[in-house]
CSV table of C-alpha atoms in Angstrom, one decimal:
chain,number,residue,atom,x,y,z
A,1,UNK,CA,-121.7,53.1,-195.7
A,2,UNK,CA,-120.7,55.2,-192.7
A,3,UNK,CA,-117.1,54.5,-193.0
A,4,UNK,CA,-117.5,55.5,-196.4
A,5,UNK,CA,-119.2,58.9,-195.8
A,6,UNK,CA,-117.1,59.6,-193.1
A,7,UNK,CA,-113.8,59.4,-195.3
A,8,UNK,CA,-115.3,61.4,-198.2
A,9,UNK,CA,-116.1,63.7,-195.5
A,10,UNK,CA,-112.2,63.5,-194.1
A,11,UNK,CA,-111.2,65.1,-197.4
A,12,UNK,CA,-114.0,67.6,-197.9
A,13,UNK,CA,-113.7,69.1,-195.2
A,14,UNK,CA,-109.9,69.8,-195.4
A,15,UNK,CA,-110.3,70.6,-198.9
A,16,UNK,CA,-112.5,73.5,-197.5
A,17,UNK,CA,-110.8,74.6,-194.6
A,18,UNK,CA,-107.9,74.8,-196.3
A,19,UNK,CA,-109.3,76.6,-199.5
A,20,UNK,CA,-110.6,79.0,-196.5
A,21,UNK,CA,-107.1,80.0,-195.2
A,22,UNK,CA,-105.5,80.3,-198.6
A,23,UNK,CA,-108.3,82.9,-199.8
A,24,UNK,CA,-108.9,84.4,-196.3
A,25,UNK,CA,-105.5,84.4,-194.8
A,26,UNK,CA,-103.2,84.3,-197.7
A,27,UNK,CA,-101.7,81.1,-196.1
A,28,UNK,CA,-99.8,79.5,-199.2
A,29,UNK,CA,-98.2,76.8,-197.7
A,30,UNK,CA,-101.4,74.8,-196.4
A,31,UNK,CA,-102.2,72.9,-199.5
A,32,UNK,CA,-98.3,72.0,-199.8
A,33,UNK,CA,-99.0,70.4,-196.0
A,34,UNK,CA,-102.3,68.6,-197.3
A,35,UNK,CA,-100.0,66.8,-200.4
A,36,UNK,CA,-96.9,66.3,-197.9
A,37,UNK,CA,-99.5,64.4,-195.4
A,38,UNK,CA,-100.7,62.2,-197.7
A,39,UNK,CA,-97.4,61.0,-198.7
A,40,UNK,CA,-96.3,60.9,-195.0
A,41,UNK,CA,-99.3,58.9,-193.8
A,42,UNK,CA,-99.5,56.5,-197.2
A,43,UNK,CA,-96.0,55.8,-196.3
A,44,UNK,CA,-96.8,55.3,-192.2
A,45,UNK,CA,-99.9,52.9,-193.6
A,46,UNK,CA,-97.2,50.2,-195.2
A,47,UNK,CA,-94.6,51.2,-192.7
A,48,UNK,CA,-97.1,50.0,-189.6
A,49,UNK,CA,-98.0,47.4,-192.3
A,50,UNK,CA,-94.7,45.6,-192.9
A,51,UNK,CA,-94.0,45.9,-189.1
A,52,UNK,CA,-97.1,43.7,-188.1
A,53,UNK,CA,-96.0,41.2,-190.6
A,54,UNK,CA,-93.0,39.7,-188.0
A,55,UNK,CA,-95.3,39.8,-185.0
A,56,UNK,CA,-98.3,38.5,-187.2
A,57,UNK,CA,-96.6,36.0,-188.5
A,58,UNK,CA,-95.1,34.5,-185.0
A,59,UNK,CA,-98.6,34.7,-183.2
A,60,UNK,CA,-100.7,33.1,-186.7
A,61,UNK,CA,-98.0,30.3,-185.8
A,62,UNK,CA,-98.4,30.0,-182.3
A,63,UNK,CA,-102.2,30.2,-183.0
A,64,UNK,CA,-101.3,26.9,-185.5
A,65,UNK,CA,-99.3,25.2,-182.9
A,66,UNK,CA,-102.3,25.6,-180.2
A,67,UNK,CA,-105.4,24.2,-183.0
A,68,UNK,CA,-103.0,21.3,-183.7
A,69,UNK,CA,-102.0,20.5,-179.8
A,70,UNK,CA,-106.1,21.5,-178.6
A,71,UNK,CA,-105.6,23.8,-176.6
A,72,UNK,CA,-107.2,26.4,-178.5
A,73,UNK,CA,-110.6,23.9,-178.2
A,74,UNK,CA,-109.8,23.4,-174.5
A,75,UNK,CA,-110.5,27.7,-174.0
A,76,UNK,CA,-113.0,27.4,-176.3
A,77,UNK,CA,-115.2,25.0,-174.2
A,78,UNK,CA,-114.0,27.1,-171.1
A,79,UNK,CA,-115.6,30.5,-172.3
A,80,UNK,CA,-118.1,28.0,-174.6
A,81,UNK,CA,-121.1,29.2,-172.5
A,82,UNK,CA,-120.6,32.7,-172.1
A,83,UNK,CA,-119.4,33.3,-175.9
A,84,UNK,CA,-122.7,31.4,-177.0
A,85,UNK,CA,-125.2,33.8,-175.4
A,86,UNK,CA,-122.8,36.8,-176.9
A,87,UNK,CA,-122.0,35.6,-180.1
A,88,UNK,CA,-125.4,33.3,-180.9
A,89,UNK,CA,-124.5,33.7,-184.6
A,90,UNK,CA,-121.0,31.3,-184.2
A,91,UNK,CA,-121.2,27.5,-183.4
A,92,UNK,CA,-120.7,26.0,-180.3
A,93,UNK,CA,-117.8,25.2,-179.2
A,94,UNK,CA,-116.4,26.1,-182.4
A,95,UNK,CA,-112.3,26.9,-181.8
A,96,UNK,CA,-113.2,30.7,-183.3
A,97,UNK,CA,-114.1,31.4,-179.3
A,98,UNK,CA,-110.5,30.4,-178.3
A,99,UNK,CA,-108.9,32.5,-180.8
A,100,UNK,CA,-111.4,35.6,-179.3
A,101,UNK,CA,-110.4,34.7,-175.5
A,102,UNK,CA,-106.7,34.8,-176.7
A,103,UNK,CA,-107.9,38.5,-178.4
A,104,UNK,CA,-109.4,39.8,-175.2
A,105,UNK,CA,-106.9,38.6,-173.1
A,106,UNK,CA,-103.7,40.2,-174.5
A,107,UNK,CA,-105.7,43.1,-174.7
A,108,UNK,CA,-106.8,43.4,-171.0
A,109,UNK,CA,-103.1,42.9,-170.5
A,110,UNK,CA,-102.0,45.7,-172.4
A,111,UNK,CA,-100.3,43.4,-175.3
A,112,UNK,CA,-101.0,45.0,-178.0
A,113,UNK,CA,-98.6,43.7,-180.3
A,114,UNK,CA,-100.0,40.0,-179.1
A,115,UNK,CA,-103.8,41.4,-179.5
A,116,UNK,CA,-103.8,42.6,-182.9
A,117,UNK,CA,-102.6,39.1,-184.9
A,118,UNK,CA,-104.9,36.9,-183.1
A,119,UNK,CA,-108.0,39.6,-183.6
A,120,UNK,CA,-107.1,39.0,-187.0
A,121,UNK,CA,-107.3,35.1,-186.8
A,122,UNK,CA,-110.4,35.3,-185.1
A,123,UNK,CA,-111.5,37.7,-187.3
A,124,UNK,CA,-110.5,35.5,-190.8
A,125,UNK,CA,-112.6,32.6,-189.0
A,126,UNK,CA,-115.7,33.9,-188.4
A,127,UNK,CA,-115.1,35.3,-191.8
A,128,UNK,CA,-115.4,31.9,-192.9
A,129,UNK,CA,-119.1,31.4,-191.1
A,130,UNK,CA,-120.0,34.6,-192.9
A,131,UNK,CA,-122.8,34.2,-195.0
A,132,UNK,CA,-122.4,37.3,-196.7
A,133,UNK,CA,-118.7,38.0,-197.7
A,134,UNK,CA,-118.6,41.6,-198.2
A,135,UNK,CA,-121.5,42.4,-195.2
A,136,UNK,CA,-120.0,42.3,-191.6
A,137,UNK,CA,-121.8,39.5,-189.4
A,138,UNK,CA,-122.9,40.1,-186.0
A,139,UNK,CA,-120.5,38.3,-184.2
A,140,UNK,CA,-118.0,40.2,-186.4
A,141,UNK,CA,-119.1,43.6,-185.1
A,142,UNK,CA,-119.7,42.4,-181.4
A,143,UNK,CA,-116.2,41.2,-181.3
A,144,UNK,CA,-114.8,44.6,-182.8
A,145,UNK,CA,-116.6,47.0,-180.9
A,146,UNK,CA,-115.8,44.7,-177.7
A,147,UNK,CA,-112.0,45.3,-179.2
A,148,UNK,CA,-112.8,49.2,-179.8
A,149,UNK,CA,-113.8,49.7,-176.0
A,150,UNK,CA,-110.4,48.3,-175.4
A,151,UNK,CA,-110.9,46.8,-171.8
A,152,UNK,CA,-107.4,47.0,-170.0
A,153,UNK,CA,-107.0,45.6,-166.9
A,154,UNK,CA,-103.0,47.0,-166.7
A,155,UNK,CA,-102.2,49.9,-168.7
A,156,UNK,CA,-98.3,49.0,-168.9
A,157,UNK,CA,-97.0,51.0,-171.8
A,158,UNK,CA,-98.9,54.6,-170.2
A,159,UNK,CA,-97.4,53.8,-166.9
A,160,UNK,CA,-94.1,53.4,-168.9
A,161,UNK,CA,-94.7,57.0,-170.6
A,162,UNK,CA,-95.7,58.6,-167.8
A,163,UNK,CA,-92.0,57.2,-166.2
A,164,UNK,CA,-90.1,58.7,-169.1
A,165,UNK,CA,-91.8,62.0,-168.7
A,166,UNK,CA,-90.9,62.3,-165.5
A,167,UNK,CA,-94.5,61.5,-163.1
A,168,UNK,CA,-93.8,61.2,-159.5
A,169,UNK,CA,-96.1,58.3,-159.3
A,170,UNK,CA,-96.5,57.0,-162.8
A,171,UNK,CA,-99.3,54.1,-161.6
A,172,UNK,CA,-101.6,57.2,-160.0
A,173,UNK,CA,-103.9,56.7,-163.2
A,174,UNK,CA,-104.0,52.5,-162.7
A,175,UNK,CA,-107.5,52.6,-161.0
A,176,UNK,CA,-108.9,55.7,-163.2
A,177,UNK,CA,-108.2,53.8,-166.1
A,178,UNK,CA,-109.6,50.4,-165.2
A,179,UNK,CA,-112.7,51.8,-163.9
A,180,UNK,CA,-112.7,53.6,-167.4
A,181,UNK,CA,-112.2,51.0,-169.8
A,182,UNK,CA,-114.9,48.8,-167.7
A,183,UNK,CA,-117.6,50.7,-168.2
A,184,UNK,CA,-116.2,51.7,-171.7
A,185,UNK,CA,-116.8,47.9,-172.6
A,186,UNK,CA,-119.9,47.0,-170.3
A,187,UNK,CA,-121.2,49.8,-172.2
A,188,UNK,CA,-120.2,48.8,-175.8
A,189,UNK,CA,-121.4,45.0,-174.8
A,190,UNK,CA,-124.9,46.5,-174.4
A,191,UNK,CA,-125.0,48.8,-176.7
A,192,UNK,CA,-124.8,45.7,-179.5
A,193,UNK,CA,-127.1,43.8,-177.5
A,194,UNK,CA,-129.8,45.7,-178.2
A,195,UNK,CA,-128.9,46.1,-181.9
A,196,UNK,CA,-128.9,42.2,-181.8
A,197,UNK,CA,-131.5,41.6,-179.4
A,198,UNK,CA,-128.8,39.6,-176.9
A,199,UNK,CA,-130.7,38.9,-173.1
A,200,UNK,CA,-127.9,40.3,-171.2
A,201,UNK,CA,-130.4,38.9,-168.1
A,202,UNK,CA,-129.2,35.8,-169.2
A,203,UNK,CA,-128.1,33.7,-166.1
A,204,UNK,CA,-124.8,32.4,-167.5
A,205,UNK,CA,-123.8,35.8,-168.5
A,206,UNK,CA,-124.7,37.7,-165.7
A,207,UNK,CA,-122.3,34.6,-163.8
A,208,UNK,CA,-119.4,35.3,-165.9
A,209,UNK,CA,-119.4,39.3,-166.0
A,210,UNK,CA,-119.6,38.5,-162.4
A,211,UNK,CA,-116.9,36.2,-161.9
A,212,UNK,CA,-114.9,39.0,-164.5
A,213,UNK,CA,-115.8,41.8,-162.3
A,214,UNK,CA,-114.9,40.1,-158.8
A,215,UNK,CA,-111.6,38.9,-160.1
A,216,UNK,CA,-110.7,42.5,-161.4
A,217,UNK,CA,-112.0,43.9,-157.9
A,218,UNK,CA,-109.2,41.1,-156.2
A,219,UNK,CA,-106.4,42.4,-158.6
A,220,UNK,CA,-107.1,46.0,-157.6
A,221,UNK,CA,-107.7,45.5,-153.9
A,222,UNK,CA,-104.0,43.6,-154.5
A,223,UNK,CA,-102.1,46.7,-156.0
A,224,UNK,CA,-103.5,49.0,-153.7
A,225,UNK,CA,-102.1,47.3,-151.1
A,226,UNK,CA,-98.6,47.3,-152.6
A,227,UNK,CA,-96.2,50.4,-152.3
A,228,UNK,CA,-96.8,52.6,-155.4
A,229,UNK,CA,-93.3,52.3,-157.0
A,230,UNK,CA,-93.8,48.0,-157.2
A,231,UNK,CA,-97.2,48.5,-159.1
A,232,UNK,CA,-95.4,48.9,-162.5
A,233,UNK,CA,-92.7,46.2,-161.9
A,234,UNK,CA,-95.6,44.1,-160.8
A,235,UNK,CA,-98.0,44.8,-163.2
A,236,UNK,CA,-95.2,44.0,-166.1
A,237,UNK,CA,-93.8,40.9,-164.9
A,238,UNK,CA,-97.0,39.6,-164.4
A,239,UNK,CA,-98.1,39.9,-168.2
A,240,UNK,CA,-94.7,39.1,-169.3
A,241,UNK,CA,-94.9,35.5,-167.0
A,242,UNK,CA,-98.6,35.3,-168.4
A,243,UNK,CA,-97.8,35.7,-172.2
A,244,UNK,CA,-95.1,33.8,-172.4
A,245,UNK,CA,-96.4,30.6,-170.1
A,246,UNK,CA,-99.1,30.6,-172.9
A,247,UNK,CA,-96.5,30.1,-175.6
A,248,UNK,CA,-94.5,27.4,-173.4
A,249,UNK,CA,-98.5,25.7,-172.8
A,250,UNK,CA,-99.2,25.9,-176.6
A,251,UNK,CA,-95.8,24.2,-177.5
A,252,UNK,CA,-96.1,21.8,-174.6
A,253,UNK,CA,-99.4,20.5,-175.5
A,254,UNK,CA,-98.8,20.0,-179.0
A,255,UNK,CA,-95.9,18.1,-178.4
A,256,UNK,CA,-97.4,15.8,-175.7
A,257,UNK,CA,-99.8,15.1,-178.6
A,258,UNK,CA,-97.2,14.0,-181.0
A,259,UNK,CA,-98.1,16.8,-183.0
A,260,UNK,CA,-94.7,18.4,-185.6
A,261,UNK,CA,-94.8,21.5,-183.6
A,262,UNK,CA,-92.2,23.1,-186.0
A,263,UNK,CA,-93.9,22.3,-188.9
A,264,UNK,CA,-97.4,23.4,-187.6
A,265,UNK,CA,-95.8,26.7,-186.4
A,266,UNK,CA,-94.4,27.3,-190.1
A,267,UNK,CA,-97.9,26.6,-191.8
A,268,UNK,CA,-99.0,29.2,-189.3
A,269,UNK,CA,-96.8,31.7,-189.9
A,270,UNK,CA,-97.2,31.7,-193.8
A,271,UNK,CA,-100.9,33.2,-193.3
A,272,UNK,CA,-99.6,35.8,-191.3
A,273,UNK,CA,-97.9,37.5,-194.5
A,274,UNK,CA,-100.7,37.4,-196.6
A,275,UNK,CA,-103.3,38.6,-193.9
A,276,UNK,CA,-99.8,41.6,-193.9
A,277,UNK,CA,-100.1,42.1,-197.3
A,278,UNK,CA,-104.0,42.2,-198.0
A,279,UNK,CA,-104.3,44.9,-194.7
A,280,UNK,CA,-101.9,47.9,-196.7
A,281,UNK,CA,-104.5,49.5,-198.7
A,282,UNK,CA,-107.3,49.6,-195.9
A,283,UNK,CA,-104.9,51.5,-193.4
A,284,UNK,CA,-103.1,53.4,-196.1
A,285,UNK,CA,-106.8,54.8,-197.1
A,286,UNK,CA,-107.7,55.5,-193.4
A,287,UNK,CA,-104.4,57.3,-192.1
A,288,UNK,CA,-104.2,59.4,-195.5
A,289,UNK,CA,-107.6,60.4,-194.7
A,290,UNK,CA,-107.2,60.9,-191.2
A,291,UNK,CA,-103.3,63.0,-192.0
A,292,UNK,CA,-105.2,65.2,-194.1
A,293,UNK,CA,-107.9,66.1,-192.0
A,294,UNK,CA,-105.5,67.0,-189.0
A,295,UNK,CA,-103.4,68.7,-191.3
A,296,UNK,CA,-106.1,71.4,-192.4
A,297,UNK,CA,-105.9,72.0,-188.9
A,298,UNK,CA,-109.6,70.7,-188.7
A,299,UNK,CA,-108.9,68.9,-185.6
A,300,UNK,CA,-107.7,71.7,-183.7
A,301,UNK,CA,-111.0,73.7,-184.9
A,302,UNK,CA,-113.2,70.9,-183.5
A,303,UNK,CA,-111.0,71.2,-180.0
A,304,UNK,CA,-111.2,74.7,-180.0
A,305,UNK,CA,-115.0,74.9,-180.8
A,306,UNK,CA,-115.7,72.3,-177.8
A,307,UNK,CA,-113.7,74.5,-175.2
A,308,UNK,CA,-116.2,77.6,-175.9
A,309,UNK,CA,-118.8,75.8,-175.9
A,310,UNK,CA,-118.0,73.7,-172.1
A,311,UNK,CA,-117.0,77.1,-171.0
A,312,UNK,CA,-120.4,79.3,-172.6
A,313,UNK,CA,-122.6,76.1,-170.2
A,314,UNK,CA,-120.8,77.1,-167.1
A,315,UNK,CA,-118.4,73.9,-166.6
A,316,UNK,CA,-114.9,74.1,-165.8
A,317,UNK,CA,-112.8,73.9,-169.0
A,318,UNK,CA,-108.9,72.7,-167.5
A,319,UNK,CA,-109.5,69.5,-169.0
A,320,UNK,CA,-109.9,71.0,-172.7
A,321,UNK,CA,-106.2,71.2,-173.6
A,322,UNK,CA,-106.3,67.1,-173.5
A,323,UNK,CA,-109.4,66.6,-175.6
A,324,UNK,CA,-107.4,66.2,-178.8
A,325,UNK,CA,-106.4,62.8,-177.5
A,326,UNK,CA,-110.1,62.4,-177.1
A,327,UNK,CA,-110.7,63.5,-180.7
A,328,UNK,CA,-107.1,61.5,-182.2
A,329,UNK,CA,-108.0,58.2,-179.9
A,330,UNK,CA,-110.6,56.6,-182.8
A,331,UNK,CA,-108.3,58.0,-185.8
A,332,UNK,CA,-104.7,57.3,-185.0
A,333,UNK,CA,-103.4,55.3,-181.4
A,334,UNK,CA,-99.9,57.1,-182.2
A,335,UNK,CA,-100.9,60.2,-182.9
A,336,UNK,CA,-103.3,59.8,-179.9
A,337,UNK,CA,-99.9,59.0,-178.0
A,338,UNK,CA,-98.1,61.6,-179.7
A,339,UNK,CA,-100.6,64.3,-178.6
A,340,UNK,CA,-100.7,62.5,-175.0
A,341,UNK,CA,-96.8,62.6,-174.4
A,342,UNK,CA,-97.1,66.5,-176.0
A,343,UNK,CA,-99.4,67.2,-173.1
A,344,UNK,CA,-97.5,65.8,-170.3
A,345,UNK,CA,-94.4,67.6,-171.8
A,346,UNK,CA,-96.5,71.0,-172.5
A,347,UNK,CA,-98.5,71.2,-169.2
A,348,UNK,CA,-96.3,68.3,-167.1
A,349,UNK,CA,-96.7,64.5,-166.5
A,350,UNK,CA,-98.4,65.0,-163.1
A,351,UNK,CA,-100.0,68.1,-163.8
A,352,UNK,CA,-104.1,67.7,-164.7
A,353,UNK,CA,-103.8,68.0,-168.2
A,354,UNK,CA,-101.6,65.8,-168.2
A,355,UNK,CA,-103.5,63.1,-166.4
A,356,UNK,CA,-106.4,63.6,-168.2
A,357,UNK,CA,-104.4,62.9,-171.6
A,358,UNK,CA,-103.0,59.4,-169.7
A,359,UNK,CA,-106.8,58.2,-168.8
A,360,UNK,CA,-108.3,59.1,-172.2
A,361,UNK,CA,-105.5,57.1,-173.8
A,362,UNK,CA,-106.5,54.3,-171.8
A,363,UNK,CA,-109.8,55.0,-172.0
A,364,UNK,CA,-110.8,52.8,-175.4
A,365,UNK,CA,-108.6,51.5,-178.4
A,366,UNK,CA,-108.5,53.0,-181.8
A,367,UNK,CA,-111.4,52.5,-183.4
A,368,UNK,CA,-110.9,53.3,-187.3
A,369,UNK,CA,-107.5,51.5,-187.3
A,370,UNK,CA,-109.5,48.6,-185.4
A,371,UNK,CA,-111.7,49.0,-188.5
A,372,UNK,CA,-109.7,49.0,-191.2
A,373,UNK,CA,-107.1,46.9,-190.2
A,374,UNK,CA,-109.9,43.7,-188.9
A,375,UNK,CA,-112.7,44.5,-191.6
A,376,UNK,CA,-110.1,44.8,-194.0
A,377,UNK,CA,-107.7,42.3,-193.8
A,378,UNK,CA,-111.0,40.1,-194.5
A,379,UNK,CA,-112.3,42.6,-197.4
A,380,UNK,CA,-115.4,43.4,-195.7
A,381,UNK,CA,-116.9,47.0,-197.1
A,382,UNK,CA,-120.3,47.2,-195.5
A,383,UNK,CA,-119.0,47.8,-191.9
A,384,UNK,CA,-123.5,48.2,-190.8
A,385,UNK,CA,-123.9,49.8,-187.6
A,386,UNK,CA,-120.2,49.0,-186.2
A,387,UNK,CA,-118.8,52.2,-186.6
A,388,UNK,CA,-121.9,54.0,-184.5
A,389,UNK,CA,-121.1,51.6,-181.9
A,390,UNK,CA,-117.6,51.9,-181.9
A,391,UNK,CA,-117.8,55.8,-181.4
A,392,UNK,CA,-120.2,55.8,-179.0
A,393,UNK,CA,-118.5,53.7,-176.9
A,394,UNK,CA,-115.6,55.8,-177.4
A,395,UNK,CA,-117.5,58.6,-176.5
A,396,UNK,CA,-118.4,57.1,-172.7
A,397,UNK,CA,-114.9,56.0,-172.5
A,398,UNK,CA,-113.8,59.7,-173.4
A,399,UNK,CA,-116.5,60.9,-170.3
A,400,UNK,CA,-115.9,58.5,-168.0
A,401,UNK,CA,-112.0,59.2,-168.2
A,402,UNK,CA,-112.4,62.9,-168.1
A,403,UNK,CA,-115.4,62.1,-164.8
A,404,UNK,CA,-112.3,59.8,-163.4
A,405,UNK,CA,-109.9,62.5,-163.8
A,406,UNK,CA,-112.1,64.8,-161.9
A,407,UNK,CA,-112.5,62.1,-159.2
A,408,UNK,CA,-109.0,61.2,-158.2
A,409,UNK,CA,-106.9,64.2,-159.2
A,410,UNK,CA,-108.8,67.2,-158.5
């Protein structure tokens, strides 16, 4: 029901803003800009579509080839004891957890393009467990507000931006980042927790956040020991090596097991057009929404409103000219990017704006596309309390990078 409110709400409130400037201000060209954004952002919807399909498609295969070979049940025993206490809803042991350590994992290594197809394969089997089709489960909305807080352990691609634009030291925002997207997740683990009464006490989770936190503590006590300009070329070949031994290990496997990894990978791949297909209308819906809202120049209201108000309580406002990648992040990750790159052009890649912009980017994932791309390509409607956990989590994530900011640039 909030999703729902929310995007009535989207088109309301443009609607109003934009009846406003055409009475008030005479400005005839703004309801022109509402209809041209709808066709724009309908069209970005089945354009973002039809470009998941390839990468969907290869991963739902490689996903195939690694249920057949086992080693998707070999992860899933390996995380089995943690993701029981987290996810008490799933059965143990069940290969669902290997699909969601896949997830997490291409996430934390900045793989987006890997993340999204197997969140969706995770997401289409505990679909299946799902007693109630249309309701999301709990495991469901653990897993996508754990996705929405976006932990990233090397923020490749904005250390690749923040190179094209020109940064003396484009790895300067690695720690802020990581520090940021911890606590963005620790916070969103928690925060679902209580809404499913999870003992985070729990001795086997406490000894895997642990383990997690001590082996992200080694990989940054290791890159601040190298010389700033090898963090990048490090930090990609790494995830590059990672990534792809996975595939090799999948294929391997499988084949040690006598199992047709060809055939396997094609069954695979077949679900990865339909899960395509049945995603279009969910993100078409959302980005219309979202276009319009932006276009009645709402957004830039809301930024505007916030700097007064920072600057009426006394604090120092030079981080307001990035808070519209704060308020894009949970609508739109490219128009969040957009507005980022705008920044670091506007006010300079190593400027404080500018490195504000880079840590809120990598401060969470995008929560309503997260939404309507998961919870969609498995036709849930009643998202329950996942969207008030997703933006809250956001919301710390959006702190804790503007804090960080503060911290090591100022």
């Amino acid at each position: 029901m909030a999703l729902n409110y929310l995007w009535i709400a989207f088109f309301l409130i443009a609607f109003v803003i934009a009846l406003f400037k055409l009475i008030f201000f005479q400005d005839t060209a703004i309801f022109q800009a509402l209809v041209t954004s709808t066709f724009d952002n309908a069209k970005t919807g089945f354009e973002i579509s039809l470009g998941l399909t390839g990468v969907m498609t290869l991963w739902l295969g490689l996903m195939k080839i690694g249920e057949r070979g086992g080693i998707v049940a070999i992860l899933a025993k390996a995380v089995g004891p943690f993701f029981n206490r987290i996810f008490p809803d799933l059965p143990k042991n069940h290969p669902v957890f290997g699909s969601i350590l896949m997830n997490f994992s291409a996430n934390m290594l900045g793989l987006d393009n890997a993340a999204t197809p197997l969140g969706l394969k995770a997401m289409k089997e505990m679909q299946e467990l799902n007693p109630t089709k249309e309701t999301a489960s709990n495991p469901q909305i653990m897993f996508l507000v754990l996705n929405t807080a976006g932990l990233t352990v090397i923020p490749i691609s904005i250390m690749v931006y923040r190179t094209q634009m020109g940064a003396a030291d484009p790895t300067d925002i690695f720690i802020p980042i990581l520090l940021t997207t911890l606590i963005s997740a620790f916070f969103g683990l928690i925060l679902v927790a209580i809404y499913q009464r999870i003992n985070l006490f729990d001795w086997v989770i406490m000894a895997y956040l642990g383990t997690a936190f001590l082996l992200i503590g080694l990989v940054i006590y290791y890159l601040a020991g190298q010389p700033q300009e090898q963090v990048a070329i490090i930090s990609q070949v790494v995830s590059n090596v990672i990534l792809f031994s996975i595939i090799v290990a999948f294929i391997t496997l499988a084949w040690l097991r006598k199992v047709n990894v060809y055939d396997a990978f094609i069954e695979g791949a077949k679900e990865g057009f339909g899960v395509a297909i049945n995603i279009i209308p969910y993100l078409v819906a959302m980005l219309v929404a979202i276009g319009v809202f932006r276009a009645s120049g709402a957004l830039d209201m809301v930024v505007n409103g916030m700097g007064w108000v920072f600057a009426q309580m006394g604090f120092d406002t030079e981080f307001v000219p990035a808070l519209p990648v704060a308020f894009m992040k949970p609508l739109s990750g490219s128009g969040a990017r957009g507005l980022m790159l705008d920044a670091m052009k506007t006010y300079g890649a190593d400027s404080f704006v500018g490195r504000v912009a880079s840590c809120i980017q990598g401060s969470t994932e995008t929560t309503f596309y997260i939404l309507a791309v998961y919870f969609g390509s498995v036709g849930i409607r009643n998202t329950r309390y996942s969207v008030t956990c997703g933006l809250l989590a956001d919301l710390v994530g959006v702190t804790t990078a503007i804090f960080m900011a503060y911290l090591f640039f100022k």
